[in-house]
Each structure stands twice: as structure tokens, then as C-alpha cells.
Amino acid sequence: HEYDVQRLRSISVRVAEEAAELAEKMRNEVVAEGVVDTKSTETDVVTAADRAVERLIRDRLAELRPGDPVLGEEGGGAVDQEGLRWVVDPIDGTVNYLYGHPDYAVSIAVQFNGVSLAGAVVEPRSGRVWSAADGRGADLDGRPLEVSTARRFDLSLIGTGFSYLPERRGRQAALLTELLSEIRDIRRGGAASLALCAVAAGWTDGYYEHGLSRWDWAAGSLIAAEAGARTRLPAAGSADGLGDEAILCATPGIADELTRALLERNAAAI
Ligand code: IPD
Ligand code: CA
Ligand code: CA
Ligand code: CA
């Protein structure tokens, strides 16, 4: 490709910042109005803000990058797109948003043939801006990010998350119950993009989850990778035994151990 990845990165930051402003502005009204729709289950919620924020992002991208295809959680589109495509999660952590919990984010990435070139994750409440571009590093509010130097899996802090589907949740919980006695502790923040950014910053040593969608990981996985994390994305194929649905992201010192721990517990079946 011939794209200027730093320019794409600044577009993703700019649009995500604007989107973050709208999300915060809408929050009181959304909490009063509540859930407007549900998806896979009654706990898999959509609010008016999820839709309005995605609409704003699509409008801004159409102005700044006319004609570029967009895949978004709420609006769909551009599935299996060759070439350039924007991948948008307007509100990652909708349940947190609905509760007034500060950990939620706007996530925007641009991919080429399914591989992230640039992306931004913006936290509306704190104003934190995470971004990265392929080969150009990752930063938080302008400061370069680097993963932790952890080497001991038994002392590692690992992030994870759970699917909205009850059956899968049960299997995820069972695996986690076993894993807990092998590591220091776990963190479940409620926004996959931020769980990936946490690995980038060294706030956790690793992260794994099953059943994410592309918009959950497109920006955060690049930010983590550019900060030095080893990442294994969903749709990587099942050749490594982890199945099609696992995402793994870890500082290199514990990545093999995290992979082993999941393989031992037949994580592919989750
Ligand atoms: C969800 C969050 C959550 C993760 C789920 C995602 P949403 O995204 O990222 O942390 O565990 O798998 O679906 O629905 O809040 O955008
Ligand atoms: Ca999400
Ligand atoms: Ca979302
Ligand atoms: Ca959602």
C-alpha cells in the first residue's frame, strides 16, 4: 500500500476525539432514556449514543476520506473488504457507559486487507488519547508506550473479558477459575480496546478473550503491538490450536506461557 500511516493516524485521533465529546454530552440523556435495543441477549445492549456516535464518525470520515469503506458495530457494512477500510466501535464498553462507569472508549482503526495500519482509542471521561501507526510506535497523550518487562507468568496480571452469550460465558468463567491459581490476578475492565491499551502501557502483562469482533480489537491490538506486545488475533486460523476466536496479547516475557496455559485448557473449544 502507499498510504501515509501517520496521516491516517491523525485522522483517527481527530474523529475519535470529536466522537468522545458527543458520547459524554449524551450520557445523562441516555441514562434517563435507557436501553433502546438489545442484540444477542437482553444484556447485550444498544443505546441512542452507540448509534449517534457511530453516525457522527461515519459523517466525519466521509468528509475527511471520501469514498473509504467503513465497518461499524452498529451500522455494519464493509465486511470482507479488500484494500482500505475503517473499523469503528463507537462506544466500546456500553455497559460501563450505561452505569456511569468511566471505563469506556471510542475506537477507530483503519485497516488494509484486514491488517491495522493506524488507529486511536479515546476515553471520553479522562480525555486519554491512545494511538498508533504501523511501524511508528504507540503513544498515550503523546508519550511513547512500552509493554511491561514481566517474565514470570506466575506473577503476571492478566486482563480478560466475557461474551454476552451465556453458554460461552460459562466456559470462559470455567477456564478463568483454573487460570487464576496460576497467575497474580486478573482484571476485567469492560472494554476490550482499553484492555489492549492496558497491555501497551504495562498496566497489565497480558490479555486474552474469546469471541471479540473486529471493531473491538482493530485499534487496540495495533497500539499493543507497536508498544512491543506479541499479539495473536482472531481469524488467525486454528493452526496454532487456539481456534478462530481467541485473541491473545502479552508482553514477550510471558506470551509463551499464556499461550500454553490456554492450550492446556483447550481454549479452542470456547
Ligand atoms: C464489549 C466490550 C467487553 C468485551 C465484549 C465486547 P461493547 O464491547 O469490549 O469488554 O468483553 O466482548 O463485546 O459491546 O461494549 O462495544
Ligand atoms: Ca466493543
Ligand atoms: Ca460498542
Ligand atoms: Ca455492543
Coordinates of C-alpha atoms and ligand atoms in Angstrom, one line a residue:
H1 CA 0.0 0.0 0.0
E2 CA 1.0 3.6 -0.4
Y3 CA -0.8 5.2 2.5
D4 CA 0.7 7.8 4.8
V5 CA 0.0 5.9 8.0
Q6 CA 0.8 8.9 10.3
R7 CA -1.8 11.0 8.4
L8 CA -4.4 8.2 8.8
R9 CA -3.5 8.1 12.5
S10 CA -4.1 11.8 13.0
I11 CA -7.5 11.4 11.2
S12 CA -8.5 8.6 13.5
V13 CA -7.4 10.6 16.6
R14 CA -9.3 13.7 15.4
V15 CA -12.5 11.9 14.6
A16 CA -12.4 9.8 17.8
E17 CA -11.9 12.9 19.9
E18 CA -14.9 14.5 18.4
A19 CA -16.9 11.3 18.9
A20 CA -15.8 11.2 22.5
E21 CA -17.2 14.6 23.1
L22 CA -20.6 13.6 21.7
A23 CA -20.6 10.4 23.8
E24 CA -20.1 12.4 27.1
K25 CA -22.6 15.1 26.1
M26 CA -25.2 12.4 25.5
R27 CA -24.7 10.4 28.7
N28 CA -27.2 11.9 31.1
E29 CA -30.0 11.8 28.5
V30 CA -29.1 8.2 27.6
V31 CA -29.1 7.1 31.2
A32 CA -32.6 8.7 31.6
E33 CA -33.8 7.1 28.4
G34 CA -32.1 3.8 29.0
V35 CA -31.5 1.0 26.6
V36 CA -33.1 1.4 23.1
D37 CA -32.4 -2.0 21.8
T38 CA -30.8 -5.4 22.5
K39 CA -28.8 -7.7 20.3
S40 CA -27.7 -11.3 21.1
T41 CA -29.2 -11.3 24.6
E42 CA -31.1 -8.9 26.9
T43 CA -27.7 -7.9 28.5
D44 CA -26.2 -7.1 25.1
V45 CA -27.5 -3.5 24.9
V46 CA -27.6 -0.7 22.4
T47 CA -28.2 2.9 23.5
A48 CA -29.1 6.0 21.5
A49 CA -25.4 7.1 22.0
D50 CA -24.0 4.0 20.3
R51 CA -25.9 4.9 17.2
A52 CA -25.5 8.7 17.3
V53 CA -21.7 8.4 17.9
E54 CA -21.3 6.0 15.0
R55 CA -23.3 8.2 12.7
L56 CA -21.0 11.2 13.6
I57 CA -17.9 9.1 13.0
R58 CA -19.2 8.0 9.6
D59 CA -20.1 11.6 8.6
R60 CA -16.6 12.9 9.6
L61 CA -14.8 10.0 7.8
A62 CA -16.9 10.7 4.7
E63 CA -15.7 14.3 4.8
L64 CA -12.1 13.6 5.5
R65 CA -11.7 10.4 3.5
P66 CA -14.5 10.4 0.9
G67 CA -15.3 7.0 -0.5
D68 CA -13.4 4.9 2.1
P69 CA -15.5 1.9 3.2
V70 CA -16.5 1.7 6.8
L71 CA -17.3 -1.3 9.0
G72 CA -19.0 -0.3 12.3
E73 CA -20.6 -2.2 15.1
E74 CA -24.0 -0.5 14.8
G75 CA -24.1 0.3 11.1
G76 CA -22.4 -2.8 9.7
G77 CA -21.0 -2.5 6.1
A78 CA -17.7 -3.3 4.5
V79 CA -17.4 -6.9 5.7
D80 CA -14.7 -8.9 3.9
Q81 CA -13.4 -5.7 2.4
E82 CA -10.1 -5.8 0.4
G83 CA -7.9 -2.7 0.4
L84 CA -8.5 0.1 2.8
R85 CA -11.3 0.1 5.4
W86 CA -12.2 1.9 8.6
V87 CA -13.2 -0.2 11.5
V88 CA -15.3 1.6 14.1
D89 CA -16.5 0.8 17.7
P90 CA -18.4 4.0 18.6
I91 CA -18.7 3.0 22.3
D92 CA -16.6 0.2 23.5
G93 CA -17.9 -0.7 27.0
T94 CA -21.5 0.2 26.5
V95 CA -22.5 -1.4 29.8
N96 CA -19.9 0.8 31.7
Y97 CA -21.3 3.8 29.8
L98 CA -24.8 3.0 30.9
Y99 CA -23.8 2.7 34.5
G100 CA -21.7 5.9 34.5
H101 CA -18.6 3.8 34.9
P102 CA -15.6 5.8 33.4
D103 CA -14.0 2.9 31.6
Y104 CA -15.4 3.2 28.1
A105 CA -13.8 4.3 24.8
V106 CA -14.3 5.3 21.2
S107 CA -12.2 3.0 19.0
I108 CA -11.3 3.8 15.4
A109 CA -8.8 2.0 13.2
V110 CA -8.0 1.9 9.5
Q111 CA -7.0 -1.5 8.0
F112 CA -5.5 -2.6 4.7
N113 CA -6.5 -6.1 3.6
G114 CA -7.7 -6.7 7.2
V115 CA -4.4 -5.6 8.9
S116 CA -4.4 -2.5 11.0
L117 CA -2.4 0.5 9.7
A118 CA -3.3 3.1 12.2
G119 CA -5.8 3.7 15.0
A120 CA -6.9 5.6 18.0
V121 CA -8.7 4.8 21.3
V122 CA -10.1 7.8 23.1
E123 CA -11.5 7.7 26.6
P124 CA -14.2 10.4 26.8
R125 CA -14.2 10.7 30.6
S126 CA -10.5 11.1 31.2
G127 CA -9.7 12.5 27.8
R128 CA -6.9 10.0 27.4
V129 CA -5.8 9.5 23.8
W130 CA -4.1 6.3 22.8
S131 CA -2.9 5.9 19.2
A132 CA -0.5 4.0 16.9
A133 CA 0.6 3.6 13.4
D134 CA 2.2 0.6 11.8
G135 CA 5.9 0.8 12.3
R136 CA 5.7 4.2 14.0
G137 CA 5.1 3.2 17.6
A138 CA 2.2 3.8 20.0
D139 CA 1.6 6.6 22.5
L140 CA -0.6 7.8 25.2
D141 CA -1.2 11.5 25.2
G142 CA 2.0 12.0 23.2
R143 CA 4.2 9.8 25.4
P144 CA 5.6 6.6 23.9
L145 CA 4.2 3.4 25.2
E146 CA 6.1 0.2 26.1
V147 CA 4.9 -3.1 27.5
S148 CA 5.9 -4.4 30.9
T149 CA 9.1 -6.2 31.5
A150 CA 7.4 -9.1 33.2
R151 CA 9.0 -12.5 32.7
R152 CA 7.2 -14.6 35.4
F153 CA 3.8 -15.9 34.4
D154 CA 3.0 -16.8 38.0
L155 CA 3.4 -13.1 38.9
S156 CA 1.6 -11.7 35.9
L157 CA -1.5 -9.6 35.9
I158 CA -3.8 -10.7 33.1
G159 CA -6.8 -8.9 31.5
T160 CA -9.8 -10.7 30.0
G161 CA -13.4 -10.2 29.1
F162 CA -16.6 -12.2 28.6
S163 CA -19.0 -12.7 25.8
Y164 CA -22.7 -11.7 26.0
L165 CA -23.7 -15.3 25.2
P166 CA -24.5 -17.2 28.5
E167 CA -23.1 -20.6 27.3
R168 CA -19.8 -19.1 26.2
R169 CA -19.6 -17.0 29.3
G170 CA -19.8 -20.2 31.4
R171 CA -16.9 -21.8 29.5
Q172 CA -14.9 -18.6 29.8
A173 CA -15.5 -18.5 33.5
A174 CA -14.5 -22.1 34.0
L175 CA -11.2 -21.5 32.2
L176 CA -10.6 -18.4 34.2
T177 CA -11.2 -20.2 37.5
E178 CA -8.4 -22.6 36.7
L179 CA -6.1 -19.9 35.4
L180 CA -6.5 -17.7 38.5
S181 CA -4.4 -20.0 40.6
E182 CA -1.5 -19.8 38.1
I183 CA -1.2 -16.1 37.9
R184 CA -1.1 -13.0 40.2
D185 CA -4.6 -11.8 39.4
I186 CA -7.0 -10.8 36.6
R187 CA -8.6 -7.6 35.5
R188 CA -11.9 -7.3 33.7
G189 CA -12.5 -3.6 32.9
G190 CA -15.4 -4.0 30.5
A191 CA -13.9 -2.5 27.3
A192 CA -11.7 -4.7 25.1
S193 CA -10.0 -1.8 23.4
L194 CA -8.9 -0.5 26.8
A195 CA -7.8 -3.9 27.9
L196 CA -5.4 -4.0 24.9
C197 CA -4.2 -0.5 25.7
A198 CA -3.5 -1.5 29.2
V199 CA -1.1 -4.2 27.9
A200 CA 0.6 -1.5 25.8
A201 CA 1.1 0.7 28.8
G202 CA 2.4 -2.1 31.1
W203 CA -0.7 -1.7 33.3
T204 CA -1.3 -5.4 32.8
D205 CA 1.1 -8.0 31.4
G206 CA -1.3 -9.8 29.1
Y207 CA -4.8 -10.1 27.9
Y208 CA -7.0 -12.8 26.3
E209 CA -10.6 -13.1 25.3
H210 CA -12.8 -15.2 23.0
G211 CA -15.4 -14.0 20.6
L212 CA -14.4 -10.4 20.0
S213 CA -15.5 -8.6 16.9
R214 CA -13.1 -6.8 14.6
W215 CA -14.1 -3.4 15.9
D216 CA -13.2 -4.4 19.4
W217 CA -9.6 -5.1 18.6
A218 CA -8.7 -3.3 15.4
A219 CA -7.2 -0.2 17.1
G220 CA -6.2 -1.6 20.5
S221 CA -4.2 -4.6 19.1
L222 CA -2.1 -2.2 16.9
I223 CA -1.5 0.0 19.9
A224 CA -0.3 -3.0 21.9
A225 CA 1.8 -4.4 19.1
E226 CA 3.5 -1.1 18.5
A227 CA 4.3 -0.9 22.2
G228 CA 6.1 -4.3 21.9
A229 CA 3.4 -6.8 22.7
R230 CA 3.1 -10.1 21.0
T231 CA -0.4 -10.4 19.6
R232 CA -2.4 -13.3 18.2
L233 CA -5.6 -12.1 16.5
P234 CA -8.9 -13.8 16.0
A235 CA -9.2 -15.2 12.5
A236 CA -5.5 -16.1 12.6
G237 CA -6.7 -19.6 11.7
S238 CA -6.6 -22.6 14.0
A239 CA -3.1 -23.8 13.0
D240 CA -1.8 -22.9 16.5
G241 CA -4.5 -24.8 18.3
L242 CA -6.1 -21.8 19.8
G243 CA -9.1 -21.7 17.4
D244 CA -10.6 -19.0 15.4
E245 CA -12.0 -16.9 18.2
A246 CA -9.1 -16.3 20.6
I247 CA -7.3 -13.0 20.9
L248 CA -4.1 -13.0 22.9
C249 CA -1.8 -10.1 23.6
A250 CA 1.1 -10.1 26.0
T251 CA 4.5 -8.7 26.8
P252 CA 7.0 -11.1 25.2
G253 CA 8.3 -12.4 28.5
I254 CA 5.1 -14.2 29.3
A255 CA 3.4 -14.7 25.9
D256 CA 4.5 -18.3 25.5
E257 CA 3.3 -19.2 29.0
L258 CA -0.1 -17.5 28.5
T259 CA -0.4 -19.4 25.2
R260 CA 0.5 -22.7 26.9
A261 CA -2.0 -22.1 29.7
L262 CA -4.8 -21.6 27.3
L263 CA -3.8 -24.5 25.1
E264 CA -3.7 -26.8 28.1
R265 CA -7.3 -25.9 28.9
N266 CA -8.4 -26.5 25.4
A267 CA -9.3 -22.8 24.8
A268 CA -10.1 -23.6 21.2
A269 CA -13.4 -25.1 22.4
I270 CA -14.5 -21.8 24.0
Ligands
IPD1 C1 -17.7 -5.4 24.6 C2 -16.6 -5.0 25.5 C3 -16.3 -6.0 26.5 C4 -16.0 -7.3 25.9 C5 -17.1 -7.8 25.0 C6 -17.4 -6.7 23.9 P1 -19.3 -3.4 23.5 O1 -18.0 -4.4 23.6 O2 -15.5 -4.7 24.8 O3 -15.2 -5.7 27.3 O4 -15.8 -8.3 26.9 O5 -16.7 -9.0 24.3 O6 -18.4 -7.1 23.1 O7 -20.5 -4.2 23.2 O8 -19.3 -2.7 24.9 O9 -18.9 -2.5 22.4
CA2 CA -16.9 -3.4 21.7
CA3 CA -19.7 -0.9 21.0
CA4 CA -22.1 -3.7 21.8

